[in-house]
PDB file of C-alpha atoms in Angstrom:
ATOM      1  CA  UNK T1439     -76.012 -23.814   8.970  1.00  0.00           C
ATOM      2  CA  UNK T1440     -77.646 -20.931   8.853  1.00  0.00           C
ATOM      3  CA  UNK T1441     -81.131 -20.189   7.305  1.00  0.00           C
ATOM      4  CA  UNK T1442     -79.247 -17.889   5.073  1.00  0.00           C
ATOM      5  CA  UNK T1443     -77.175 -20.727   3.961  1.00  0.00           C
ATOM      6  CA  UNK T1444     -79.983 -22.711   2.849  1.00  0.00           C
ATOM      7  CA  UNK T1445     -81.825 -20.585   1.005  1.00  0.00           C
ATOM      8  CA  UNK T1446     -78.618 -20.023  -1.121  1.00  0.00           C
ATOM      9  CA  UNK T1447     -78.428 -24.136  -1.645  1.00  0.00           C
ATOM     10  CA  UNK T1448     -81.809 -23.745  -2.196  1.00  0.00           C
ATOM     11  CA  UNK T1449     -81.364 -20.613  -5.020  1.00  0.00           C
ATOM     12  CA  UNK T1450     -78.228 -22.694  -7.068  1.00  0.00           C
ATOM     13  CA  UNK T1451     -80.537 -25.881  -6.831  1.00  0.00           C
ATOM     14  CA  UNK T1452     -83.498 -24.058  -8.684  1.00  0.00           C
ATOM     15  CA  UNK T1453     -81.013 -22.078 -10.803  1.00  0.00           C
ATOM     16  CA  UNK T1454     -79.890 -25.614 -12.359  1.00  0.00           C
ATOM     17  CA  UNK T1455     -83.788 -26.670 -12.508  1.00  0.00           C
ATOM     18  CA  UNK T1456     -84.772 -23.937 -13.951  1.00  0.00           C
ATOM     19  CA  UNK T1457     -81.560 -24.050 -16.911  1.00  0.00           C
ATOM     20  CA  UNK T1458     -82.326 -28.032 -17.918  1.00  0.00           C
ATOM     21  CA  UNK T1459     -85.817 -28.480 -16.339  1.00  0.00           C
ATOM     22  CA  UNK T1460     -87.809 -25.410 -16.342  1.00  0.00           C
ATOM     23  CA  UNK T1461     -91.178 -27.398 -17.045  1.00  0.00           C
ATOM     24  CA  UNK T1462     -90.641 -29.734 -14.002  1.00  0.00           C
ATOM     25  CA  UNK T1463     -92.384 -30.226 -10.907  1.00  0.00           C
ATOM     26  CA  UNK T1464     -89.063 -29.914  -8.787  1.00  0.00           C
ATOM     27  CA  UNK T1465     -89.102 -26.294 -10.384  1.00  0.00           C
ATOM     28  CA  UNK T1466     -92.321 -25.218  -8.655  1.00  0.00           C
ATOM     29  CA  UNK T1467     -91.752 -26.997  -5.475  1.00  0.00           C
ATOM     30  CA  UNK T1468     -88.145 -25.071  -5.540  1.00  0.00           C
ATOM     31  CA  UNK T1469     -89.887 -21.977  -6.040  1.00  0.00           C
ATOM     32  CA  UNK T1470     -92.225 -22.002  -3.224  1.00  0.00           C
ATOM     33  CA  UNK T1471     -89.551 -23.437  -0.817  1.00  0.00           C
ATOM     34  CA  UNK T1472     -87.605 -20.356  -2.073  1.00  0.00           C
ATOM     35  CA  UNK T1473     -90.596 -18.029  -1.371  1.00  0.00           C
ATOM     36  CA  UNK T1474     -91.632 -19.864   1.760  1.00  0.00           C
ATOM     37  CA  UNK T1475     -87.778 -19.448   3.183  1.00  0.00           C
ATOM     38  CA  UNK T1476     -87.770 -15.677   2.236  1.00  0.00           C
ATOM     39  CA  UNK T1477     -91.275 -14.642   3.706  1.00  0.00           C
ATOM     40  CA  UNK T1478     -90.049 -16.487   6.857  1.00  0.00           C
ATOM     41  CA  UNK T1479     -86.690 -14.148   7.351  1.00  0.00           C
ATOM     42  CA  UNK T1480     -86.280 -10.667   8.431  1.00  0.00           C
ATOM     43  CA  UNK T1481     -86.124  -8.111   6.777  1.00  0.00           C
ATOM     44  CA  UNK T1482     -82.344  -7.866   8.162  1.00  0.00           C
ATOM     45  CA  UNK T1483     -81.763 -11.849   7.490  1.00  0.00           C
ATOM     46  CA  UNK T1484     -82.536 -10.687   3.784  1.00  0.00           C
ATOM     47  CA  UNK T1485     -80.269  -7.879   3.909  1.00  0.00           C
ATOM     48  CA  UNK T1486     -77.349 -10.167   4.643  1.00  0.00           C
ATOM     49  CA  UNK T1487     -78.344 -12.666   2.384  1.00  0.00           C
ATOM     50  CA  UNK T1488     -78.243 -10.579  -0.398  1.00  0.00           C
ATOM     51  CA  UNK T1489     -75.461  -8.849   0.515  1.00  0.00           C
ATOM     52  CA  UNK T1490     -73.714 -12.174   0.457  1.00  0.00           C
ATOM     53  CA  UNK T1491     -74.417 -12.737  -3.323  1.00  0.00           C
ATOM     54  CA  UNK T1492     -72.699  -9.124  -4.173  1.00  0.00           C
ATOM     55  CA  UNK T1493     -69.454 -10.049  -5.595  1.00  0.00           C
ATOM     56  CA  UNK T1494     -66.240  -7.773  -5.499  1.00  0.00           C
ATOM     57  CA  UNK T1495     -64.232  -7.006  -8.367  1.00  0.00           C
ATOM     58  CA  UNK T1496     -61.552  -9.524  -6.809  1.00  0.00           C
ATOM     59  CA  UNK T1497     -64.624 -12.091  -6.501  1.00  0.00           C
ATOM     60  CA  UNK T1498     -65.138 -11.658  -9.745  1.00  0.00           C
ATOM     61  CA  UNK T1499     -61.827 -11.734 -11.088  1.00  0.00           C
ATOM     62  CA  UNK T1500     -60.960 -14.899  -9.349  1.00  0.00           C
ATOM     63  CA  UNK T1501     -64.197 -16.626 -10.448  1.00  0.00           C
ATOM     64  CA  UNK T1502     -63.769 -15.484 -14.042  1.00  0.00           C
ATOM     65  CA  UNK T1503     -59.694 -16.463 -14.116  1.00  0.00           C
ATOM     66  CA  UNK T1504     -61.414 -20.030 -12.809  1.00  0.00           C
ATOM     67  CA  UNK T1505     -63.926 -20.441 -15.307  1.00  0.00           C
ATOM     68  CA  UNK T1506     -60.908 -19.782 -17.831  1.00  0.00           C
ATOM     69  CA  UNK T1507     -59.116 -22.283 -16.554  1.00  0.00           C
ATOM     70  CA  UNK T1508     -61.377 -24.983 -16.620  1.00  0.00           C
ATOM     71  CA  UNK T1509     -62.678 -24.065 -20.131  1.00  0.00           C
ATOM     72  CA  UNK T1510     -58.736 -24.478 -21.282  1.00  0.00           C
ATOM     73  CA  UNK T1511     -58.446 -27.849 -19.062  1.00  0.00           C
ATOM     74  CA  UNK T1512     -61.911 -29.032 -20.871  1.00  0.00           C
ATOM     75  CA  UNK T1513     -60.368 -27.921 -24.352  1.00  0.00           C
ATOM     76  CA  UNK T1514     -57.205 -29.342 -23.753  1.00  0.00           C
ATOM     77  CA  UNK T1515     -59.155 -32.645 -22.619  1.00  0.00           C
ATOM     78  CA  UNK T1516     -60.741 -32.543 -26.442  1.00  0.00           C
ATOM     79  CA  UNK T1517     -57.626 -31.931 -27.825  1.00  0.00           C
ATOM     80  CA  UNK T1518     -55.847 -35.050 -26.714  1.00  0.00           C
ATOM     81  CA  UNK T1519     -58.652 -37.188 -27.504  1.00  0.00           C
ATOM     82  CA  UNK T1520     -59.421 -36.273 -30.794  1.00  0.00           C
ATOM     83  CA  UNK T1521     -55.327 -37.453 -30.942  1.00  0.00           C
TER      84      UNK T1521
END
């Protein structure tokens, strides 16, 4: 794995800390691991990294169809147990 790779586990970990546990510890230490891993890269390693999180309209597309889907499956999940 690339360092690239885990500074983006590292970015989706604090984005879930930061949504249910923004007063934590685990969201500081996330944050300096995060600023720790980017001071460490060049300035061409953050290029590409960022680059990376850039979705395309088809990117986009597909993860919005996806989110559609599972919001249905989830609904449709209520539906039959409310049955």
């Amino acid at each position: 794995m690339t360092n690239s790779d885990y500074l983006t586990m590292a970015e989706n970990r604090f984005a879930s800390v930061q949504r249910y546990f923004p007063n934590s510890s685990e969201f500081n230490r996330l944050f300096n691991i995060i600023l720790d891993m980017t001071n460490k890269m060049t300035d061409e390693e953050r290029n590409q990294h960022n680059a990376k999180k850039i979705e395309t309209p088809e990117q986009k597309l597909a993860h919005l169809k996806e989110e559609q889907r599972v919001l249905d499956q989830m609904s449709m999940n209520k539906d039959s147990n409310s049955i």
